[in-house]
Amino acid sequence: MPAADEYPLEPSRAALRRMLDIAAQRVLDHVESLAEQDASYSGGGEELAAAVSEPLPETGQPFEGLMDLLFDQLIPRSYNTAGPGFLAYIPGGGLVESALADLVADVTNRYVTVWLAAPGLYQLEANVVRWFCEMLGYGEDAGGFLTSGGSLANLSAVVVARRERLPEQFLGGTIYVSDQVHHSVVKAATLAGFPARNVRRVPVDQGFAVRLDRLEEAIDADRQSGLEPFMVVASAGTTNTGAIDDLPALAALARREGLWLHCDAAYGGFFALTERGRDRLRGIDEADSITLNPHKGLFLPYGTGCLLVRDVAALERAHGLRGEYMPPSAGGPGRPDICDISPELSRDFRGLRAWLPLKLHGVAAFRQQLDEKLDLAEWAERRLDETPGIEIVARARLSLVAFRLRPAGLEGEDLDALNQRLLERINARQNVFLTGTVVDSGFVLRICVLSFRTHLEHMQIALRDIEAAIEEVLEEFRA
């Protein structure tokens, strides 16, 4: 028998069990205390980063001490994105069941992008994609793949649209987006080879949805100047305000003009599981492609995105290149190798982190949670409506409300500064964490409810802190 330290990367069963026990206890304590943890951190980030900056370690350290470093020092001094008070940006979820799935996937380390390598596991991931198609109303010809997030899904969508709608010399192609579109779409266009000037930012209406009249004008003008309009990107839940573009009208325009219609539904898409969300997202199934982020609307850990395409064959036409060293595709009709319909050849088994919680709880549990988030956003909107001095800038189309404090006689930069102070005062209490953004009318605060751990009692705390902070900044303003 070799000595225990001869193969240090192959710990014994007892050593593995000890590490798992230590990690499990830390995880359990962390999850149980999420509601009591600070919603963010109050500075010191540079000093912390400097303290853990170090050269390549030659020898190892005890596992327990490394867990202490993570859970006692590093994790507490970060945004508490898994906590119930995280109402900032677009929250991610972090289901523990998905983390357990990742443990299994990472330990077994199976290769799933080629059907032949793991037929059953490939099928589990294919099931997940098929379920997503069903949730959004796509038919049997649809398909897609899981990505690391919406940014890469948007990038692939632009590439597929380019291959389907433009010739090989594509630099005259133009893309149309609203001026509220997520910046990853513009970044995707530039990464796909288009000059930034080829992305047309179209103004929005009072509800922050793209103006169809201005969109048609832009398309006509580009055609008359010899350019090639080929793609329009709709938003189904913008990051700034939660706005939803007129999806049926955009679908009709895209058909009429011969454009590829992509829908960025990274935030809002999974609300289609609910009756209210399905009504507000009507027409999404007419898009040629859809970006989804299961790490938002299905509460999965960060690193789980998805691109769906109404005709899965378009994905293969855009991505289907193989090397001589690759085994022949053996999945059969309707089961393309994942590497033939996506940019990645080697990647983690992402499907398991979605498959396990959906199988364990059923889709009804996710529908109920999404309905609750719609209810909570509407509750917050009503409370803000009742709060003197508050202006609702964007009402809750889904689970996001944008607002600001607007005392009489205050405008412009002074009004923005007041609301920035209001945001600071709210977050300083460390019970909840909000973020702000800028729209045409100026700086606004945002409440986005999307954590499965956020319930009415947490929203009541949020509104209490907002009201208390309003009193403080108004006292300063009047002084």
Coordinates of C-alpha atoms in Angstrom, one line a residue:
M1 CA 0.0 0.0 0.0
P2 CA 1.3 3.5 -0.8
A3 CA 1.8 5.9 2.0
A4 CA -1.1 8.3 2.7
D5 CA 0.8 11.3 1.5
E6 CA 2.1 9.6 -1.7
Y7 CA -1.1 10.6 -3.6
P8 CA -2.2 13.8 -1.9
L9 CA -4.9 14.5 -4.5
E10 CA -6.6 11.2 -3.6
P11 CA -7.8 11.7 0.1
S12 CA -9.1 8.7 1.9
R13 CA -12.8 8.1 2.5
A14 CA -12.4 9.3 6.1
A15 CA -10.6 12.4 5.1
L16 CA -13.3 13.2 2.5
R17 CA -16.0 12.6 5.0
R18 CA -14.4 15.0 7.4
M19 CA -14.1 17.7 4.8
L20 CA -17.8 17.2 3.7
D21 CA -18.9 17.3 7.4
I22 CA -17.0 20.6 8.0
A23 CA -18.3 22.1 4.8
A24 CA -21.9 21.0 5.5
Q25 CA -21.9 22.5 8.9
R26 CA -20.7 25.8 7.6
V27 CA -23.3 25.8 4.8
L28 CA -26.1 24.9 7.2
D29 CA -25.1 27.7 9.6
H30 CA -24.8 30.1 6.7
V31 CA -28.2 29.4 5.3
E32 CA -29.9 29.5 8.7
S33 CA -28.4 32.9 9.4
L34 CA -29.1 34.6 6.0
A35 CA -31.9 36.7 7.3
E36 CA -29.8 38.1 10.2
Q37 CA -26.7 38.8 8.1
D38 CA -26.0 42.3 6.8
A39 CA -27.5 42.9 3.4
S40 CA -24.2 44.4 2.1
Y41 CA -20.9 45.5 3.6
S42 CA -19.8 48.9 4.7
G43 CA -16.3 49.3 3.1
G44 CA -12.9 48.0 3.7
G45 CA -12.8 46.0 0.4
E46 CA -9.4 47.2 -0.6
E47 CA -7.8 46.2 2.7
L48 CA -9.6 42.8 2.6
A49 CA -8.4 42.1 -0.9
A50 CA -4.9 43.1 -0.1
A51 CA -4.9 40.8 3.0
V52 CA -5.7 37.7 0.9
S53 CA -3.5 38.6 -2.0
E54 CA -0.6 36.0 -1.9
P55 CA 1.9 34.1 -4.1
L56 CA 1.4 30.6 -5.4
P57 CA 1.3 28.3 -2.3
E58 CA 3.9 25.5 -2.4
T59 CA 2.4 23.5 0.5
G60 CA -1.1 22.9 1.6
Q61 CA -3.1 24.2 4.6
P62 CA -5.8 22.5 6.7
F63 CA -9.3 22.4 5.2
E64 CA -11.0 23.7 8.3
G65 CA -8.8 26.8 8.4
L66 CA -9.7 27.5 4.7
M67 CA -13.4 27.2 5.5
D68 CA -12.9 29.6 8.4
L69 CA -11.3 32.1 6.0
L70 CA -14.2 31.9 3.6
F71 CA -17.1 32.0 6.0
D72 CA -15.7 34.2 8.8
Q73 CA -13.8 36.8 6.8
L74 CA -14.5 36.8 3.0
I75 CA -18.2 35.9 2.5
P76 CA -19.5 38.2 5.2
R77 CA -17.9 41.2 3.5
S78 CA -19.7 40.9 0.2
Y79 CA -23.2 41.6 -1.0
N80 CA -25.6 39.2 0.6
T81 CA -27.1 38.1 -2.7
A82 CA -28.7 35.0 -1.3
G83 CA -30.4 36.8 1.6
P84 CA -34.1 37.9 1.8
G85 CA -33.2 41.6 1.9
F86 CA -31.3 41.6 -1.4
L87 CA -33.6 43.7 -3.6
A88 CA -30.9 45.2 -5.8
Y89 CA -30.0 44.7 -9.4
I90 CA -31.9 41.6 -10.6
P91 CA -31.4 39.2 -7.6
G92 CA -30.1 35.7 -8.1
G93 CA -31.4 32.8 -6.1
G94 CA -29.0 30.2 -4.9
L95 CA -31.1 27.1 -4.3
V96 CA -29.2 24.8 -2.0
E97 CA -30.7 21.8 -3.9
S98 CA -28.9 23.1 -7.0
A99 CA -25.6 23.3 -5.0
L100 CA -26.0 19.7 -4.1
A101 CA -26.6 18.9 -7.8
D102 CA -23.4 20.7 -8.6
L103 CA -21.5 18.6 -6.1
V104 CA -22.7 15.5 -7.7
A105 CA -22.0 16.8 -11.2
D106 CA -18.6 18.0 -10.3
V107 CA -17.5 14.9 -8.4
T108 CA -18.7 12.5 -11.1
N109 CA -17.3 14.9 -13.7
R110 CA -19.2 13.5 -16.7
Y111 CA -18.9 15.0 -20.2
V112 CA -22.3 15.8 -21.6
T113 CA -21.8 17.9 -24.7
V114 CA -21.5 14.8 -26.8
W115 CA -24.5 12.4 -26.6
L116 CA -22.3 9.3 -26.9
A117 CA -20.3 10.2 -23.8
A118 CA -23.3 10.2 -21.4
P119 CA -26.6 9.4 -23.1
G120 CA -28.7 9.5 -20.0
L121 CA -27.2 12.6 -18.5
Y122 CA -27.4 14.3 -21.9
Q123 CA -31.1 13.5 -21.9
L124 CA -31.6 15.1 -18.5
E125 CA -30.2 18.3 -19.7
A126 CA -32.2 18.0 -23.0
N127 CA -35.3 17.6 -20.8
V128 CA -34.5 20.8 -19.0
V129 CA -34.2 22.7 -22.3
R130 CA -37.5 21.1 -23.5
W131 CA -39.2 22.1 -20.3
F132 CA -38.0 25.7 -20.8
C133 CA -39.4 25.7 -24.3
E134 CA -42.8 24.4 -22.9
M135 CA -42.8 27.2 -20.3
L136 CA -42.4 29.9 -23.0
G137 CA -44.8 28.3 -25.5
Y138 CA -42.3 27.1 -28.1
G139 CA -43.2 24.1 -30.2
E140 CA -41.5 20.8 -31.0
D141 CA -39.1 22.2 -33.5
A142 CA -37.6 24.5 -30.9
G143 CA -34.5 23.8 -28.9
G144 CA -31.5 25.5 -27.2
F145 CA -28.7 25.1 -24.7
L146 CA -27.7 26.2 -21.3
T147 CA -25.1 28.9 -20.9
S148 CA -23.2 30.6 -18.1
G149 CA -25.6 33.5 -18.2
G150 CA -27.6 35.9 -20.3
S151 CA -24.6 37.7 -21.8
L152 CA -23.4 34.6 -23.6
A153 CA -26.9 33.7 -24.6
N154 CA -27.3 37.1 -26.2
L155 CA -24.0 36.7 -27.9
S156 CA -25.0 33.4 -29.5
A157 CA -28.3 34.9 -30.5
V158 CA -26.6 37.7 -32.4
V159 CA -24.3 35.1 -34.1
V160 CA -27.3 32.9 -35.1
A161 CA -29.3 35.9 -36.4
R162 CA -26.2 37.0 -38.4
R163 CA -25.8 33.6 -40.0
E164 CA -29.5 33.3 -40.8
R165 CA -30.2 36.8 -42.1
L166 CA -26.9 38.2 -43.6
P167 CA -24.4 37.2 -46.2
E168 CA -20.8 36.3 -45.4
Q169 CA -19.8 39.9 -45.7
F170 CA -22.0 41.2 -42.9
L171 CA -20.6 44.5 -41.8
G172 CA -23.6 46.4 -43.3
G173 CA -26.0 44.7 -41.0
T174 CA -27.8 46.8 -38.5
I175 CA -29.4 45.8 -35.1
Y176 CA -32.3 47.6 -33.4
V177 CA -32.7 47.9 -29.6
S178 CA -34.5 50.1 -27.3
D179 CA -32.5 52.7 -25.3
Q180 CA -33.4 50.6 -22.2
V181 CA -31.9 47.3 -23.5
H182 CA -29.4 45.5 -21.4
H183 CA -25.9 46.5 -22.2
S184 CA -24.9 42.9 -22.8
V185 CA -26.9 43.0 -26.1
V186 CA -24.8 45.9 -27.4
K187 CA -21.6 44.2 -26.2
A188 CA -22.8 41.0 -27.9
A189 CA -23.1 42.8 -31.2
T190 CA -19.6 44.2 -31.0
L191 CA -18.1 40.8 -30.0
A192 CA -20.0 39.3 -32.9
G193 CA -18.1 41.6 -35.3
F194 CA -20.4 44.6 -35.8
P195 CA -19.2 48.2 -35.4
A196 CA -20.9 49.8 -32.4
R197 CA -22.4 52.4 -34.8
N198 CA -24.5 49.5 -36.4
V199 CA -26.5 49.2 -33.2
R200 CA -29.5 51.5 -33.3
R201 CA -30.8 52.7 -29.9
V202 CA -34.5 53.5 -30.4
P203 CA -36.3 55.8 -28.0
V204 CA -39.0 54.5 -25.6
D205 CA -42.4 55.6 -24.6
Q206 CA -43.6 56.8 -21.1
G207 CA -43.8 53.1 -20.0
F208 CA -40.2 52.6 -21.1
A209 CA -41.2 50.3 -24.0
V210 CA -39.7 50.7 -27.4
R211 CA -41.5 53.1 -29.7
L212 CA -42.6 51.2 -32.8
D213 CA -43.0 54.4 -35.0
R214 CA -39.3 55.4 -34.3
L215 CA -38.2 51.8 -34.9
E216 CA -39.8 51.7 -38.3
E217 CA -38.3 55.1 -39.2
A218 CA -34.9 53.8 -38.3
I219 CA -35.3 50.7 -40.4
D220 CA -36.5 52.6 -43.4
A221 CA -33.7 55.1 -43.1
D222 CA -31.0 52.4 -43.0
R223 CA -32.4 50.6 -46.0
Q224 CA -32.5 53.8 -48.0
S225 CA -28.8 54.4 -47.1
G226 CA -27.8 50.9 -48.4
L227 CA -27.5 49.2 -45.0
E228 CA -29.0 45.8 -44.2
P229 CA -31.4 45.7 -41.2
F230 CA -31.4 42.1 -40.0
M231 CA -32.2 41.9 -36.2
V232 CA -34.4 43.6 -33.6
V233 CA -34.1 42.9 -29.9
A234 CA -37.1 43.0 -27.7
S235 CA -37.0 43.3 -23.9
A236 CA -39.2 41.3 -21.6
G237 CA -38.3 42.9 -18.3
T238 CA -35.6 45.5 -18.5
T239 CA -33.1 45.9 -15.7
N240 CA -33.7 49.6 -15.2
T241 CA -37.5 49.6 -14.9
G242 CA -38.8 46.1 -15.6
A243 CA -40.4 47.3 -18.8
I244 CA -41.8 44.9 -21.4
D245 CA -41.8 45.8 -25.1
D246 CA -45.0 45.3 -27.2
L247 CA -44.0 41.7 -28.2
P248 CA -46.9 40.9 -30.6
A249 CA -46.4 44.2 -32.5
L250 CA -42.6 43.6 -32.7
A251 CA -43.2 40.1 -34.0
A252 CA -45.5 41.4 -36.7
L253 CA -42.9 44.1 -37.6
A254 CA -40.1 41.6 -37.8
R255 CA -42.1 39.3 -40.1
R256 CA -43.0 42.2 -42.3
E257 CA -39.5 43.5 -42.5
G258 CA -37.7 40.1 -42.7
L259 CA -35.8 40.6 -39.4
W260 CA -34.7 38.2 -36.8
L261 CA -36.6 38.9 -33.6
H262 CA -34.7 38.1 -30.4
C263 CA -36.2 38.6 -27.0
D264 CA -34.0 39.3 -24.0
A265 CA -36.2 37.7 -21.3
A266 CA -33.3 37.0 -19.0
Y267 CA -35.1 38.6 -16.1
G268 CA -38.8 38.3 -17.0
G269 CA -39.1 35.1 -19.0
F270 CA -40.0 32.7 -16.3
F271 CA -42.9 34.8 -15.1
A272 CA -44.6 33.1 -18.1
L273 CA -45.3 30.3 -15.6
T274 CA -47.8 32.5 -13.9
E275 CA -51.2 33.7 -15.2
R276 CA -50.3 37.4 -14.9
G277 CA -46.9 36.9 -16.3
R278 CA -48.2 34.9 -19.3
D279 CA -50.6 37.7 -20.1
R280 CA -47.9 40.4 -19.9
L281 CA -45.5 38.4 -22.0
R282 CA -48.0 37.6 -24.6
G283 CA -46.3 37.1 -28.0
I284 CA -42.9 35.9 -26.6
D285 CA -43.4 32.6 -28.4
E286 CA -43.3 34.5 -31.7
A287 CA -39.7 35.5 -31.2
D288 CA -37.0 33.7 -33.2
S289 CA -34.9 33.3 -30.1
I290 CA -35.2 34.0 -26.4
T291 CA -32.6 34.6 -23.7
L292 CA -33.5 33.3 -20.2
N293 CA -31.6 33.3 -16.9
P294 CA -32.7 30.4 -14.7
H295 CA -30.4 32.0 -12.1
K296 CA -32.9 34.7 -11.9
G297 CA -36.5 33.6 -12.4
L298 CA -35.9 29.9 -11.3
F299 CA -33.7 30.9 -8.3
L300 CA -30.8 28.8 -9.4
P301 CA -27.1 29.7 -8.6
Y302 CA -25.3 32.3 -10.7
G303 CA -23.8 30.8 -13.8
T304 CA -27.0 29.3 -15.3
G305 CA -28.4 31.0 -18.5
C306 CA -30.1 29.7 -21.5
L307 CA -30.7 30.4 -25.2
L308 CA -33.8 29.1 -26.9
V309 CA -34.4 29.2 -30.6
R310 CA -37.8 28.6 -32.3
D311 CA -36.0 26.5 -35.0
V312 CA -33.3 24.5 -33.4
A313 CA -31.8 23.8 -36.8
A314 CA -30.7 27.4 -36.9
L315 CA -28.4 26.7 -34.0
E316 CA -26.7 23.9 -35.7
R317 CA -26.2 25.9 -38.9
A318 CA -24.4 28.6 -36.8
H319 CA -22.4 26.3 -34.5
G320 CA -22.0 22.9 -36.2
L321 CA -18.3 22.5 -36.8
R322 CA -16.4 19.3 -35.7
G323 CA -12.8 18.2 -35.4
E324 CA -11.4 15.0 -36.7
Y325 CA -10.7 13.8 -33.2
M326 CA -14.4 14.1 -32.2
P327 CA -16.6 11.0 -32.2
P328 CA -19.4 11.0 -34.8
S329 CA -22.7 12.4 -33.6
A330 CA -24.7 9.4 -32.4
G331 CA -27.7 11.1 -30.8
G332 CA -30.0 10.5 -33.8
P333 CA -32.7 12.8 -35.2
G334 CA -33.8 15.6 -32.9
R335 CA -30.9 15.0 -30.5
P336 CA -27.9 17.1 -31.7
D337 CA -24.8 17.0 -29.7
I338 CA -24.7 20.1 -27.4
C339 CA -21.3 21.1 -28.9
D340 CA -22.9 21.2 -32.3
I341 CA -25.6 23.8 -31.3
S342 CA -23.6 25.9 -28.9
P343 CA -20.1 27.6 -28.7
E344 CA -18.7 25.4 -26.0
L345 CA -17.0 22.0 -26.4
S346 CA -15.9 21.4 -22.8
R347 CA -18.0 22.8 -19.9
D348 CA -19.7 21.7 -16.7
F349 CA -22.9 19.6 -16.5
R350 CA -25.2 22.6 -15.9
G351 CA -28.4 20.8 -16.6
L352 CA -28.3 18.9 -13.3
R353 CA -28.6 22.1 -11.2
A354 CA -31.9 22.8 -12.9
W355 CA -33.2 19.2 -13.3
L356 CA -32.8 18.3 -9.6
P357 CA -34.9 21.1 -8.0
L358 CA -37.6 20.9 -10.8
K359 CA -37.9 17.1 -10.2
L360 CA -37.7 17.4 -6.5
H361 CA -40.3 20.2 -6.1
G362 CA -42.3 20.2 -9.4
V363 CA -42.9 23.3 -11.4
A364 CA -45.9 24.3 -9.2
A365 CA -43.6 25.3 -6.4
F366 CA -41.7 27.7 -8.7
R367 CA -45.0 29.1 -10.1
Q368 CA -46.2 29.8 -6.5
Q369 CA -42.9 31.6 -5.7
L370 CA -43.1 33.8 -8.8
D371 CA -46.7 34.7 -8.1
E372 CA -45.6 35.7 -4.6
K373 CA -42.9 38.0 -6.1
L374 CA -45.6 39.7 -8.3
D375 CA -47.7 40.2 -5.2
L376 CA -44.9 41.6 -3.2
A377 CA -43.9 44.1 -5.9
E378 CA -47.5 45.3 -6.2
W379 CA -47.7 45.6 -2.4
A380 CA -44.6 47.7 -2.4
E381 CA -46.0 49.9 -5.1
R382 CA -49.2 50.5 -3.1
R383 CA -47.2 51.4 0.0
L384 CA -45.0 53.8 -2.0
D385 CA -48.0 55.4 -3.6
E386 CA -49.3 56.1 0.0
T387 CA -46.0 57.6 1.0
P388 CA -46.0 61.5 0.8
G389 CA -43.4 62.9 -1.6
I390 CA -42.8 59.6 -3.4
E391 CA -43.1 59.5 -7.2
I392 CA -43.5 56.1 -8.9
V393 CA -41.4 56.3 -12.0
A394 CA -42.0 52.8 -13.2
R395 CA -44.8 50.7 -12.0
A396 CA -44.6 46.9 -11.4
R397 CA -45.0 45.2 -14.7
L398 CA -43.3 42.2 -13.1
S399 CA -41.5 42.4 -9.8
L400 CA -39.6 45.6 -10.1
V401 CA -40.7 49.1 -9.0
A402 CA -38.7 52.3 -9.7
F403 CA -39.4 55.4 -7.6
R404 CA -37.9 58.6 -6.1
L405 CA -38.5 61.2 -3.5
R406 CA -39.6 64.4 -5.1
P407 CA -40.1 67.4 -2.8
A408 CA -41.8 70.4 -4.3
G409 CA -39.4 72.8 -6.0
L410 CA -36.5 70.4 -6.3
E411 CA -35.3 69.4 -9.8
G412 CA -32.3 68.3 -11.8
E413 CA -28.9 67.6 -10.1
D414 CA -30.2 68.6 -6.7
L415 CA -33.1 66.1 -6.9
D416 CA -30.7 63.4 -8.1
A417 CA -28.3 64.2 -5.1
L418 CA -31.2 64.0 -2.7
N419 CA -32.2 60.5 -4.0
Q420 CA -28.7 59.3 -3.9
R421 CA -28.5 60.3 -0.2
L422 CA -31.8 58.5 0.3
L423 CA -30.4 55.3 -1.2
E424 CA -27.4 55.5 1.0
R425 CA -29.5 56.0 4.1
I426 CA -31.7 53.0 3.3
N427 CA -28.7 50.7 2.7
A428 CA -26.8 51.9 5.7
R429 CA -29.3 50.2 7.9
Q430 CA -28.1 46.9 6.4
N431 CA -31.5 45.2 6.5
V432 CA -32.1 45.5 2.8
F433 CA -30.0 46.4 -0.2
L434 CA -31.4 48.6 -3.0
T435 CA -29.7 50.0 -6.1
G436 CA -30.4 53.0 -8.2
T437 CA -30.3 53.8 -11.9
V438 CA -30.7 56.7 -14.3
V439 CA -33.6 57.2 -16.6
D440 CA -34.5 60.3 -18.7
S441 CA -36.0 62.0 -15.7
G442 CA -33.0 61.4 -13.6
F443 CA -31.7 59.2 -10.7
V444 CA -34.3 56.7 -9.4
L445 CA -34.3 53.9 -6.8
R446 CA -35.3 50.4 -7.6
I447 CA -36.9 47.6 -5.7
C448 CA -36.6 44.2 -7.4
V449 CA -38.2 41.3 -5.6
L450 CA -36.9 37.9 -7.0
S451 CA -35.4 35.9 -4.1
F452 CA -37.3 32.8 -3.1
R453 CA -36.4 33.8 0.5
T454 CA -38.1 37.2 0.3
H455 CA -41.5 37.3 1.8
L456 CA -44.0 39.9 3.1
E457 CA -42.2 40.4 6.4
H458 CA -39.0 41.4 4.6
M459 CA -40.9 43.8 2.4
Q460 CA -42.4 45.4 5.5
I461 CA -38.8 45.9 6.8
A462 CA -37.8 47.4 3.5
L463 CA -40.7 49.9 3.5
R464 CA -40.1 50.8 7.1
D465 CA -36.4 51.6 6.3
I466 CA -37.4 53.6 3.2
E467 CA -39.9 55.7 5.2
A468 CA -37.4 56.3 8.0
A469 CA -34.7 57.3 5.6
I470 CA -37.1 59.7 3.8
E471 CA -37.7 61.5 7.2
E472 CA -33.9 61.8 7.7
V473 CA -33.1 63.2 4.2
L474 CA -36.1 65.6 4.3
E475 CA -35.0 67.0 7.7
E476 CA -31.6 67.7 6.1
F477 CA -33.2 69.2 3.0
R478 CA -35.4 71.6 5.1
A479 CA -32.5 72.6 7.4

